PDB file of C-alpha atoms in Angstrom:
ATOM      1  CA  MET A   1      25.721  16.513  23.134  1.00 67.00           C
ATOM      2  CA  THR A   2      28.438  18.538  21.374  1.00 75.00           C
ATOM      3  CA  VAL A   3      28.005  20.100  17.948  1.00 73.00           C
ATOM      4  CA  SER A   4      30.506  17.655  16.471  1.00 88.00           C
ATOM      5  CA  THR A   5      28.433  14.709  17.762  1.00 93.00           C
ATOM      6  CA  HIS A   6      25.443  16.010  15.789  1.00 94.00           C
ATOM      7  CA  PHE A   7      27.601  16.119  12.661  1.00 95.00           C
ATOM      8  CA  ILE A   8      28.816  12.569  13.288  1.00 97.00           C
ATOM      9  CA  HIS A   9      25.191  11.363  13.349  1.00 98.00           C
ATOM     10  CA  MET A  10      24.351  13.293  10.188  1.00 98.00           C
ATOM     11  CA  LYS A  11      27.407  11.720   8.543  1.00 97.00           C
ATOM     12  CA  GLU A  12      25.990   8.300   9.504  1.00 98.00           C
ATOM     13  CA  ALA A  13      22.718   9.289   7.815  1.00 98.00           C
ATOM     14  CA  ILE A  14      24.677  10.430   4.733  1.00 98.00           C
ATOM     15  CA  ALA A  15      26.454   7.055   4.554  1.00 98.00           C
ATOM     16  CA  LEU A  16      23.016   5.376   4.536  1.00 98.00           C
ATOM     17  CA  ALA A  17      21.850   7.721   1.759  1.00 98.00           C
ATOM     18  CA  GLN A  18      24.868   6.621  -0.263  1.00 98.00           C
ATOM     19  CA  GLN A  19      23.922   2.971   0.323  1.00 98.00           C
ATOM     20  CA  ALA A  20      20.434   3.791  -1.014  1.00 98.00           C
ATOM     21  CA  TYR A  21      22.025   5.432  -4.090  1.00 97.00           C
ATOM     22  CA  ALA A  22      24.035   2.270  -4.753  1.00 96.00           C
ATOM     23  CA  VAL A  23      20.839   0.183  -4.947  1.00 96.00           C
ATOM     24  CA  ALA A  24      18.965   2.746  -7.076  1.00 95.00           C
ATOM     25  CA  GLU A  25      16.719   3.962  -4.263  1.00 97.00           C
ATOM     26  CA  VAL A  26      16.102   7.692  -3.728  1.00 97.00           C
ATOM     27  CA  PRO A  27      19.173   8.512  -1.590  1.00 98.00           C
ATOM     28  CA  VAL A  28      17.795   9.494   1.791  1.00 98.00           C
ATOM     29  CA  GLY A  29      19.322   8.106   4.982  1.00 98.00           C
ATOM     30  CA  CYS A  30      18.231   8.344   8.602  1.00 98.00           C
ATOM     31  CA  VAL A  31      19.366   7.397  12.103  1.00 98.00           C
ATOM     32  CA  ILE A  32      17.630   7.612  15.489  1.00 98.00           C
ATOM     33  CA  VAL A  33      19.743   8.307  18.542  1.00 98.00           C
ATOM     34  CA  LYS A  34      18.973   7.743  22.226  1.00 98.00           C
ATOM     35  CA  ASP A  35      21.457   8.590  24.981  1.00 96.00           C
ATOM     36  CA  GLY A  36      24.162   9.191  22.389  1.00 95.00           C
ATOM     37  CA  ARG A  37      23.744   5.754  20.809  1.00 96.00           C
ATOM     38  CA  VAL A  38      22.275   4.959  17.370  1.00 98.00           C
ATOM     39  CA  ILE A  39      19.327   2.631  18.046  1.00 98.00           C
ATOM     40  CA  ALA A  40      17.866   2.519  14.515  1.00 98.00           C
ATOM     41  CA  LYS A  41      19.064   3.277  10.997  1.00 98.00           C
ATOM     42  CA  ALA A  42      17.530   2.992   7.550  1.00 98.00           C
ATOM     43  CA  HIS A  43      17.492   4.289   4.017  1.00 98.00           C
ATOM     44  CA  ASN A  44      14.671   4.590   1.519  1.00 98.00           C
ATOM     45  CA  LEU A  45      13.400   1.253   0.225  1.00 97.00           C
ATOM     46  CA  THR A  46      10.170   2.081  -1.616  1.00 97.00           C
ATOM     47  CA  ARG A  47      11.250   0.536  -4.927  1.00 95.00           C
ATOM     48  CA  THR A  48      12.893  -2.619  -3.551  1.00 96.00           C
ATOM     49  CA  SER A  49      10.113  -3.381  -1.088  1.00 96.00           C
ATOM     50  CA  CYS A  50       7.173  -2.245  -3.285  1.00 97.00           C
ATOM     51  CA  ASP A  51       6.032  -0.124  -0.362  1.00 97.00           C
ATOM     52  CA  PRO A  52       4.954   3.513  -0.849  1.00 97.00           C
ATOM     53  CA  THR A  53       5.536   4.163   2.859  1.00 98.00           C
ATOM     54  CA  ALA A  54       9.100   2.813   3.010  1.00 98.00           C
ATOM     55  CA  HIS A  55      10.844   6.162   3.462  1.00 98.00           C
ATOM     56  CA  ALA A  56      13.999   6.220   5.586  1.00 98.00           C
ATOM     57  CA  GLU A  57      12.239   7.973   8.483  1.00 98.00           C
ATOM     58  CA  ILE A  58       9.265   5.567   8.585  1.00 98.00           C
ATOM     59  CA  LEU A  59      11.528   2.501   8.562  1.00 98.00           C
ATOM     60  CA  CYS A  60      13.710   4.057  11.251  1.00 98.00           C
ATOM     61  CA  LEU A  61      10.740   4.868  13.509  1.00 98.00           C
ATOM     62  CA  GLN A  62       9.460   1.314  13.108  1.00 98.00           C
ATOM     63  CA  GLU A  63      12.863  -0.116  14.055  1.00 98.00           C
ATOM     64  CA  ALA A  64      13.229   2.223  17.061  1.00 98.00           C
ATOM     65  CA  GLY A  65       9.756   1.175  18.254  1.00 97.00           C
ATOM     66  CA  ARG A  66      10.777  -2.490  18.076  1.00 97.00           C
ATOM     67  CA  VAL A  67      14.066  -1.812  19.889  1.00 97.00           C
ATOM     68  CA  LEU A  68      12.452   0.194  22.705  1.00 97.00           C
ATOM     69  CA  GLN A  69       9.197  -1.814  22.719  1.00 97.00           C
ATOM     70  CA  SER A  70       7.248   1.424  22.641  1.00 96.00           C
ATOM     71  CA  ALA A  71       5.446   3.504  20.025  1.00 96.00           C
ATOM     72  CA  TYR A  72       6.645   6.632  21.822  1.00 96.00           C
ATOM     73  CA  LEU A  73      10.210   7.825  21.361  1.00 97.00           C
ATOM     74  CA  GLU A  74      10.238  10.848  23.677  1.00 95.00           C
ATOM     75  CA  ASP A  75      13.943  10.765  24.494  1.00 96.00           C
ATOM     76  CA  CYS A  76      15.113  10.124  20.960  1.00 98.00           C
ATOM     77  CA  ASP A  77      16.465  12.399  18.232  1.00 98.00           C
ATOM     78  CA  LEU A  78      16.234  11.739  14.499  1.00 98.00           C
ATOM     79  CA  TYR A  79      18.824  12.701  11.868  1.00 98.00           C
ATOM     80  CA  VAL A  80      17.800  12.573   8.206  1.00 98.00           C
ATOM     81  CA  THR A  81      19.519  13.843   5.077  1.00 98.00           C
ATOM     82  CA  LEU A  82      16.403  15.469   3.569  1.00 98.00           C
ATOM     83  CA  GLU A  83      13.548  17.578   4.931  1.00 98.00           C
ATOM     84  CA  PRO A  84      10.781  15.089   5.815  1.00 98.00           C
ATOM     85  CA  CYS A  85       7.721  14.895   3.563  1.00 98.00           C
ATOM     86  CA  PRO A  86       4.227  15.347   5.082  1.00 98.00           C
ATOM     87  CA  MET A  87       3.883  11.577   5.661  1.00 98.00           C
ATOM     88  CA  CYS A  88       7.163  11.409   7.582  1.00 98.00           C
ATOM     89  CA  ALA A  89       6.540  14.671   9.457  1.00 98.00           C
ATOM     90  CA  GLY A  90       3.181  13.241  10.572  1.00 98.00           C
ATOM     91  CA  ALA A  91       4.890  10.028  11.685  1.00 98.00           C
ATOM     92  CA  LEU A  92       7.476  12.018  13.670  1.00 98.00           C
ATOM     93  CA  SER A  93       4.661  13.823  15.431  1.00 98.00           C
ATOM     94  CA  TRP A  94       2.920  10.561  16.413  1.00 98.00           C
ATOM     95  CA  SER A  95       6.226   9.132  17.664  1.00 98.00           C
ATOM     96  CA  ARG A  96       6.797  12.157  19.940  1.00 98.00           C
ATOM     97  CA  ILE A  97      10.435  12.268  18.840  1.00 98.00           C
ATOM     98  CA  ARG A  98      12.362  14.965  20.725  1.00 98.00           C
ATOM     99  CA  HIS A  99      14.399  16.668  18.013  1.00 98.00           C
ATOM    100  CA  LEU A 100      14.554  16.503  14.227  1.00 98.00           C
ATOM    101  CA  TYR A 101      17.859  17.301  12.522  1.00 98.00           C
ATOM    102  CA  TYR A 102      17.763  17.361   8.748  1.00 98.00           C
ATOM    103  CA  GLY A 103      20.137  18.161   5.921  1.00 98.00           C
ATOM    104  CA  ALA A 104      18.824  19.432   2.586  1.00 98.00           C
ATOM    105  CA  TYR A 105      15.687  21.507   2.275  1.00 98.00           C
ATOM    106  CA  ASP A 106      13.019  20.075  -0.029  1.00 97.00           C
ATOM    107  CA  SER A 107      10.928  22.759  -1.698  1.00 96.00           C
ATOM    108  CA  LYS A 108       9.213  20.188  -3.961  1.00 95.00           C
ATOM    109  CA  SER A 109       8.065  17.536  -1.481  1.00 96.00           C
ATOM    110  CA  GLY A 110       8.966  18.745   2.015  1.00 97.00           C
ATOM    111  CA  GLY A 111       6.339  18.989   4.715  1.00 98.00           C
ATOM    112  CA  VAL A 112       8.212  20.794   7.502  1.00 98.00           C
ATOM    113  CA  GLU A 113       9.268  24.160   6.069  1.00 97.00           C
ATOM    114  CA  HIS A 114       7.386  23.719   2.792  1.00 96.00           C
ATOM    115  CA  GLY A 115       3.956  22.602   1.603  1.00 95.00           C
ATOM    116  CA  PRO A 116       1.561  21.720   4.447  1.00 97.00           C
ATOM    117  CA  ARG A 117       4.126  22.551   7.214  1.00 97.00           C
ATOM    118  CA  VAL A 118       2.731  19.741   9.330  1.00 97.00           C
ATOM    119  CA  PHE A 119       4.150  20.877  12.685  1.00 97.00           C
ATOM    120  CA  GLU A 120       2.758  24.405  12.472  1.00 96.00           C
ATOM    121  CA  HIS A 121      -0.960  23.621  12.918  1.00 96.00           C
ATOM    122  CA  THR A 122      -2.872  23.790  16.188  1.00 93.00           C
ATOM    123  CA  THR A 123      -4.059  20.214  15.512  1.00 94.00           C
ATOM    124  CA  CYS A 124      -0.455  18.945  15.645  1.00 95.00           C
ATOM    125  CA  HIS A 125      -0.265  17.116  18.976  1.00 94.00           C
ATOM    126  CA  HIS A 126       3.525  17.065  19.162  1.00 97.00           C
ATOM    127  CA  ALA A 127       6.142  19.121  17.342  1.00 97.00           C
ATOM    128  CA  PRO A 128       9.795  18.175  17.835  1.00 98.00           C
ATOM    129  CA  GLY A 129      12.591  20.686  18.069  1.00 98.00           C
ATOM    130  CA  ILE A 130      13.796  21.320  14.522  1.00 98.00           C
ATOM    131  CA  THR A 131      17.255  22.018  13.084  1.00 97.00           C
ATOM    132  CA  GLY A 132      17.344  22.169   9.279  1.00 97.00           C
ATOM    133  CA  GLY A 133      20.230  22.682   6.867  1.00 97.00           C
ATOM    134  CA  MET A 134      22.798  20.518   8.683  1.00 97.00           C
ATOM    135  CA  LEU A 135      25.546  19.549   6.183  1.00 97.00           C
ATOM    136  CA  GLU A 136      23.061  20.861   3.647  1.00 98.00           C
ATOM    137  CA  GLU A 137      25.368  21.040   0.644  1.00 98.00           C
ATOM    138  CA  GLU A 138      26.585  17.457   1.002  1.00 97.00           C
ATOM    139  CA  CYS A 139      23.047  16.117   1.538  1.00 98.00           C
ATOM    140  CA  ALA A 140      21.655  18.107  -1.406  1.00 98.00           C
ATOM    141  CA  SER A 141      24.425  17.067  -3.790  1.00 97.00           C
ATOM    142  CA  ILE A 142      23.647  13.354  -3.281  1.00 97.00           C
ATOM    143  CA  MET A 143      20.031  13.979  -4.338  1.00 97.00           C
ATOM    144  CA  LYS A 144      21.073  16.205  -7.254  1.00 96.00           C
ATOM    145  CA  ASN A 145      23.534  13.627  -8.591  1.00 96.00           C
ATOM    146  CA  PHE A 146      20.983  10.822  -8.232  1.00 96.00           C
ATOM    147  CA  PHE A 147      18.256  12.575 -10.220  1.00 93.00           C
ATOM    148  CA  CYS A 148      20.841  13.697 -12.789  1.00 92.00           C
ATOM    149  CA  ASP A 149      21.761   9.997 -13.252  1.00 91.00           C
ATOM    150  CA  VAL A 150      18.070   9.047 -13.516  1.00 87.00           C
ATOM    151  CA  ARG A 151      17.522  11.631 -16.267  1.00 88.00           C
ATOM    152  CA  LYS A 152      20.615  10.445 -18.179  1.00 88.00           C
ATOM    153  CA  LYS A 153      19.343   6.849 -18.124  1.00 83.00           C
ATOM    154  CA  SER A 154      15.782   7.711 -19.216  1.00 78.00           C
TER     155      SER A 154
ATOM    156  CA  MET B   1     -19.371   0.407  -8.965  1.00 67.00           C
ATOM    157  CA  THR B   2     -22.838   0.951  -7.459  1.00 75.00           C
ATOM    158  CA  VAL B   3     -23.482   3.086  -4.383  1.00 73.00           C
ATOM    159  CA  SER B   4     -24.366  -0.014  -2.380  1.00 88.00           C
ATOM    160  CA  THR B   5     -20.990  -1.581  -3.228  1.00 93.00           C
ATOM    161  CA  HIS B   6     -19.235   1.428  -1.680  1.00 94.00           C
ATOM    162  CA  PHE B   7     -21.283   0.917   1.487  1.00 95.00           C
ATOM    163  CA  ILE B   8     -20.398  -2.776   1.558  1.00 97.00           C
ATOM    164  CA  HIS B   9     -16.695  -1.863   1.520  1.00 98.00           C
ATOM    165  CA  MET B  10     -17.154   0.741   4.264  1.00 98.00           C
ATOM    166  CA  LYS B  11     -18.996  -1.899   6.306  1.00 97.00           C
ATOM    167  CA  GLU B  12     -15.932  -4.159   5.886  1.00 98.00           C
ATOM    168  CA  ALA B  13     -13.759  -1.312   7.209  1.00 98.00           C
ATOM    169  CA  ILE B  14     -16.179  -0.868  10.134  1.00 98.00           C
ATOM    170  CA  ALA B  15     -15.916  -4.583  10.989  1.00 98.00           C
ATOM    171  CA  LEU B  16     -12.118  -4.154  11.134  1.00 98.00           C
ATOM    172  CA  ALA B  17     -12.508  -1.099  13.390  1.00 98.00           C
ATOM    173  CA  GLN B  18     -14.592  -3.273  15.721  1.00 98.00           C
ATOM    174  CA  GLN B  19     -11.822  -5.892  15.730  1.00 98.00           C
ATOM    175  CA  ALA B  20      -9.378  -3.139  16.731  1.00 98.00           C
ATOM    176  CA  TYR B  21     -11.753  -2.091  19.547  1.00 97.00           C
ATOM    177  CA  ALA B  22     -11.815  -5.659  20.845  1.00 96.00           C
ATOM    178  CA  VAL B  23      -8.016  -5.675  21.247  1.00 96.00           C
ATOM    179  CA  ALA B  24      -7.874  -2.183  22.804  1.00 95.00           C
ATOM    180  CA  GLU B  25      -6.475  -0.460  19.708  1.00 97.00           C
ATOM    181  CA  VAL B  26      -7.906   2.867  18.510  1.00 97.00           C
ATOM    182  CA  PRO B  27     -10.822   1.545  16.415  1.00 98.00           C
ATOM    183  CA  VAL B  28     -10.018   2.506  12.840  1.00 98.00           C
ATOM    184  CA  GLY B  29     -10.420  -0.010  10.016  1.00 98.00           C
ATOM    185  CA  CYS B  30      -9.422   0.141   6.371  1.00 98.00           C
ATOM    186  CA  VAL B  31      -9.711  -1.858   3.150  1.00 98.00           C
ATOM    187  CA  ILE B  32      -8.191  -1.359  -0.307  1.00 98.00           C
ATOM    188  CA  VAL B  33     -10.197  -2.427  -3.321  1.00 98.00           C
ATOM    189  CA  LYS B  34      -9.055  -3.140  -6.875  1.00 98.00           C
ATOM    190  CA  ASP B  35     -11.471  -4.232  -9.614  1.00 96.00           C
ATOM    191  CA  GLY B  36     -14.209  -4.702  -7.030  1.00 95.00           C
ATOM    192  CA  ARG B  37     -12.122  -7.063  -4.895  1.00 96.00           C
ATOM    193  CA  VAL B  38     -10.633  -6.349  -1.456  1.00 98.00           C
ATOM    194  CA  ILE B  39      -6.853  -6.839  -1.869  1.00 98.00           C
ATOM    195  CA  ALA B  40      -5.744  -5.541   1.549  1.00 98.00           C
ATOM    196  CA  LYS B  41      -7.325  -4.932   4.938  1.00 98.00           C
ATOM    197  CA  ALA B  42      -6.048  -3.751   8.301  1.00 98.00           C
ATOM    198  CA  HIS B  43      -6.878  -2.044  11.549  1.00 98.00           C
ATOM    199  CA  ASN B  44      -4.777   0.137  13.809  1.00 98.00           C
ATOM    200  CA  LEU B  45      -2.006  -1.750  15.592  1.00 97.00           C
ATOM    201  CA  THR B  46       0.200   0.976  17.102  1.00 97.00           C
ATOM    202  CA  ARG B  47      -0.053  -0.304  20.668  1.00 95.00           C
ATOM    203  CA  THR B  48       0.289  -4.027  19.963  1.00 96.00           C
ATOM    204  CA  SER B  49       3.163  -3.616  17.526  1.00 96.00           C
ATOM    205  CA  CYS B  50       4.959  -0.743  19.346  1.00 97.00           C
ATOM    206  CA  ASP B  51       4.939   1.122  16.043  1.00 97.00           C
ATOM    207  CA  PRO B  52       3.891   4.792  15.836  1.00 97.00           C
ATOM    208  CA  THR B  53       3.249   4.388  12.105  1.00 98.00           C
ATOM    209  CA  ALA B  54       0.938   1.345  12.370  1.00 98.00           C
ATOM    210  CA  HIS B  55      -2.271   3.131  11.441  1.00 98.00           C
ATOM    211  CA  ALA B  56      -4.862   1.140   9.492  1.00 98.00           C
ATOM    212  CA  GLU B  57      -4.164   3.019   6.241  1.00 98.00           C
ATOM    213  CA  ILE B  58      -0.363   2.575   6.421  1.00 98.00           C
ATOM    214  CA  LEU B  59      -0.656  -1.169   7.091  1.00 98.00           C
ATOM    215  CA  CYS B  60      -3.205  -1.490   4.282  1.00 98.00           C
ATOM    216  CA  LEU B  61      -0.995   0.363   1.763  1.00 98.00           C
ATOM    217  CA  GLN B  62       1.958  -1.842   2.724  1.00 98.00           C
ATOM    218  CA  GLU B  63      -0.137  -4.994   2.203  1.00 98.00           C
ATOM    219  CA  ALA B  64      -1.525  -3.780  -1.132  1.00 98.00           C
ATOM    220  CA  GLY B  65       2.033  -3.015  -2.305  1.00 97.00           C
ATOM    221  CA  ARG B  66       3.091  -6.569  -1.439  1.00 97.00           C
ATOM    222  CA  VAL B  67       0.033  -8.061  -3.179  1.00 97.00           C
ATOM    223  CA  LEU B  68       0.487  -6.031  -6.378  1.00 97.00           C
ATOM    224  CA  GLN B  69       4.300  -5.984  -6.195  1.00 97.00           C
ATOM    225  CA  SER B  70       4.245  -2.248  -6.791  1.00 96.00           C
ATOM    226  CA  ALA B  71       4.533   0.883  -4.665  1.00 96.00           C
ATOM    227  CA  TYR B  72       1.952   2.521  -6.927  1.00 96.00           C
ATOM    228  CA  LEU B  73      -1.722   1.719  -6.491  1.00 97.00           C
ATOM    229  CA  GLU B  74      -3.224   3.816  -9.302  1.00 95.00           C
ATOM    230  CA  ASP B  75      -6.293   1.638  -9.904  1.00 96.00           C
ATOM    231  CA  CYS B  76      -7.111   1.105  -6.252  1.00 98.00           C
ATOM    232  CA  ASP B  77      -9.592   2.755  -3.898  1.00 98.00           C
ATOM    233  CA  LEU B  78      -9.239   2.978  -0.123  1.00 98.00           C
ATOM    234  CA  TYR B  79     -12.073   2.863   2.427  1.00 98.00           C
ATOM    235  CA  VAL B  80     -11.316   3.935   5.991  1.00 98.00           C
ATOM    236  CA  THR B  81     -13.613   4.630   8.941  1.00 98.00           C
ATOM    237  CA  LEU B  82     -11.905   7.897   9.986  1.00 98.00           C
ATOM    238  CA  GLU B  83     -10.541  10.931   8.147  1.00 98.00           C
ATOM    239  CA  PRO B  84      -6.838  10.166   7.567  1.00 98.00           C
ATOM    240  CA  CYS B  85      -4.246  12.020   9.649  1.00 98.00           C
ATOM    241  CA  PRO B  86      -1.441  13.978   7.913  1.00 98.00           C
ATOM    242  CA  MET B  87       0.862  10.927   7.967  1.00 98.00           C
ATOM    243  CA  CYS B  88      -1.726   8.715   6.285  1.00 98.00           C
ATOM    244  CA  ALA B  89      -2.838  11.420   3.833  1.00 98.00           C
ATOM    245  CA  GLY B  90       0.812  11.822   2.822  1.00 98.00           C
ATOM    246  CA  ALA B  91       1.121   8.055   2.367  1.00 98.00           C
ATOM    247  CA  LEU B  92      -2.014   7.990   0.194  1.00 98.00           C
ATOM    248  CA  SER B  93      -0.487  10.660  -1.988  1.00 98.00           C
ATOM    249  CA  TRP B  94       2.761   8.712  -2.468  1.00 98.00           C
ATOM    250  CA  SER B  95       0.779   5.551  -3.287  1.00 98.00           C
ATOM    251  CA  ARG B  96      -1.196   7.359  -6.021  1.00 98.00           C
ATOM    252  CA  ILE B  97      -4.391   5.728  -4.783  1.00 98.00           C
ATOM    253  CA  ARG B  98      -7.364   6.622  -7.008  1.00 98.00           C
ATOM    254  CA  HIS B  99     -10.122   7.432  -4.526  1.00 98.00           C
ATOM    255  CA  LEU B 100     -10.354   7.868  -0.768  1.00 98.00           C
ATOM    256  CA  TYR B 101     -13.664   7.083   0.937  1.00 98.00           C
ATOM    257  CA  TYR B 102     -13.800   7.843   4.628  1.00 98.00           C
ATOM    258  CA  GLY B 103     -16.385   7.739   7.399  1.00 98.00           C
ATOM    259  CA  ALA B 104     -16.113  10.074  10.390  1.00 98.00           C
ATOM    260  CA  TYR B 105     -14.567  13.526  10.170  1.00 98.00           C
ATOM    261  CA  ASP B 106     -11.660  14.134  12.556  1.00 97.00           C
ATOM    262  CA  SER B 107     -11.390  17.766  13.617  1.00 96.00           C
ATOM    263  CA  LYS B 108      -8.705  16.935  16.201  1.00 95.00           C
ATOM    264  CA  SER B 109      -6.187  14.904  14.178  1.00 96.00           C
ATOM    265  CA  GLY B 110      -7.426  14.820  10.567  1.00 97.00           C
ATOM    266  CA  GLY B 111      -5.181  15.948   7.740  1.00 98.00           C
ATOM    267  CA  VAL B 112      -7.583  15.963   4.779  1.00 98.00           C
ATOM    268  CA  GLU B 113     -10.333  18.451   5.660  1.00 97.00           C
ATOM    269  CA  HIS B 114      -8.678  19.652   8.861  1.00 96.00           C
ATOM    270  CA  GLY B 115      -5.227  20.747  10.039  1.00 95.00           C
ATOM    271  CA  PRO B 116      -2.605  20.784   7.285  1.00 97.00           C
ATOM    272  CA  ARG B 117      -5.064  19.636   4.550  1.00 97.00           C
ATOM    273  CA  VAL B 118      -2.300  17.671   2.884  1.00 97.00           C
ATOM    274  CA  PHE B 119      -3.932  17.283  -0.542  1.00 97.00           C
ATOM    275  CA  GLU B 120      -4.625  20.985  -1.007  1.00 96.00           C
ATOM    276  CA  HIS B 121      -1.046  22.220  -1.499  1.00 96.00           C
ATOM    277  CA  THR B 122       0.647  22.798  -4.843  1.00 93.00           C
ATOM    278  CA  THR B 123       3.514  20.583  -3.622  1.00 94.00           C
ATOM    279  CA  CYS B 124       1.137  17.594  -3.353  1.00 95.00           C
ATOM    280  CA  HIS B 125       2.117  15.392  -6.301  1.00 94.00           C
ATOM    281  CA  HIS B 126      -1.066  13.304  -6.277  1.00 97.00           C
ATOM    282  CA  ALA B 127      -4.458  13.947  -4.715  1.00 97.00           C
ATOM    283  CA  PRO B 128      -7.022  11.148  -4.844  1.00 98.00           C
ATOM    284  CA  GLY B 129     -10.715  11.715  -5.387  1.00 98.00           C
ATOM    285  CA  ILE B 130     -12.245  12.222  -1.939  1.00 98.00           C
ATOM    286  CA  THR B 131     -15.607  11.222  -0.467  1.00 97.00           C
ATOM    287  CA  GLY B 132     -15.951  11.969   3.262  1.00 97.00           C
ATOM    288  CA  GLY B 133     -18.809  11.285   5.684  1.00 97.00           C
ATOM    289  CA  MET B 134     -19.740   7.814   4.407  1.00 97.00           C
ATOM    290  CA  LEU B 135     -21.681   5.985   7.172  1.00 97.00           C
ATOM    291  CA  GLU B 136     -20.383   8.838   9.309  1.00 98.00           C
ATOM    292  CA  GLU B 137     -22.595   8.286  12.354  1.00 98.00           C
ATOM    293  CA  GLU B 138     -21.716   4.610  12.690  1.00 97.00           C
ATOM    294  CA  CYS B 139     -17.979   5.273  12.218  1.00 98.00           C
ATOM    295  CA  ALA B 140     -17.988   8.179  14.681  1.00 98.00           C
ATOM    296  CA  SER B 141     -19.904   6.260  17.359  1.00 97.00           C
ATOM    297  CA  ILE B 142     -17.259   3.492  17.462  1.00 97.00           C
ATOM    298  CA  MET B 143     -14.586   6.116  18.204  1.00 97.00           C
ATOM    299  CA  LYS B 144     -16.789   7.917  20.737  1.00 96.00           C
ATOM    300  CA  ASN B 145     -17.570   4.711  22.636  1.00 96.00           C
ATOM    301  CA  PHE B 146     -13.915   3.668  22.631  1.00 96.00           C
ATOM    302  CA  PHE B 147     -12.646   6.909  24.148  1.00 93.00           C
ATOM    303  CA  CYS B 148     -15.546   6.916  26.616  1.00 92.00           C
ATOM    304  CA  ASP B 149     -14.391   3.451  27.761  1.00 91.00           C
ATOM    305  CA  VAL B 150     -10.776   4.653  28.010  1.00 87.00           C
ATOM    306  CA  ARG B 151     -11.821   7.568  30.230  1.00 88.00           C
ATOM    307  CA  LYS B 152     -13.905   5.280  32.470  1.00 88.00           C
ATOM    308  CA  LYS B 153     -10.921   2.968  32.974  1.00 83.00           C
ATOM    309  CA  SER B 154      -8.401   5.752  33.703  1.00 78.00           C
TER     310      SER B 154
END
């Protein structure tokens, strides 16, 4: 896969984050790719679906599992606009996803390069390859604008 | 709530773990209680549903969210037969659940008292009260027997 293909998939995740923004959900978007094809896509839906687990990554993993009829996604890569939280990092580990590409770093709630650093423990049964900071500025600005809007409204 | 009531709820979780065992799912059961009443119950379903996130706790949190029409479960307690993994511990944090009661300790995959110890980081926005080791022997023996069976069959 060429570098530009990775950016195309992150752009698809960014478009989903913008869809989340439009419906007042925390703007995080995610796609899962197998053999160069997007097989699952989602954005955060915690508020709309009254579901504390409905992060973009969780919904995407669930959809990919349905599509492939398997709980294991060994040959799949995941693109997400924000560093996964501990819940999502744990889910990625269980799914055996091959590579995680993410956009903005999340020093407040991240679980990959911050906080519990889920993949770095000997008890972690599977750690994907990790590429952080992809289109970081664009991904971070969506989050910044969203929370700026939230503060203005409150 | 009396001590015996807590044991009754853990026994309900154990019954669900046994249901999981009967359908060849990793035998973990979970209930969520609000005002003394069970509002959600689930057991692991990862294999059946081809969903890497379908742990008992995740399914239970999703059901409780639907029942209460809220992603936040502040006045709810969760009973689960096994120490939650990092994914489930992260989900419990997002849900703002009040108290976590669990049975067997999980030194291999746990995320509460083992591995990344999700609730112990300053970036953890909500940590529930925690009571581990409730009916530990009974909860642990279900897991032990299950994996013994799996090894015999393989």
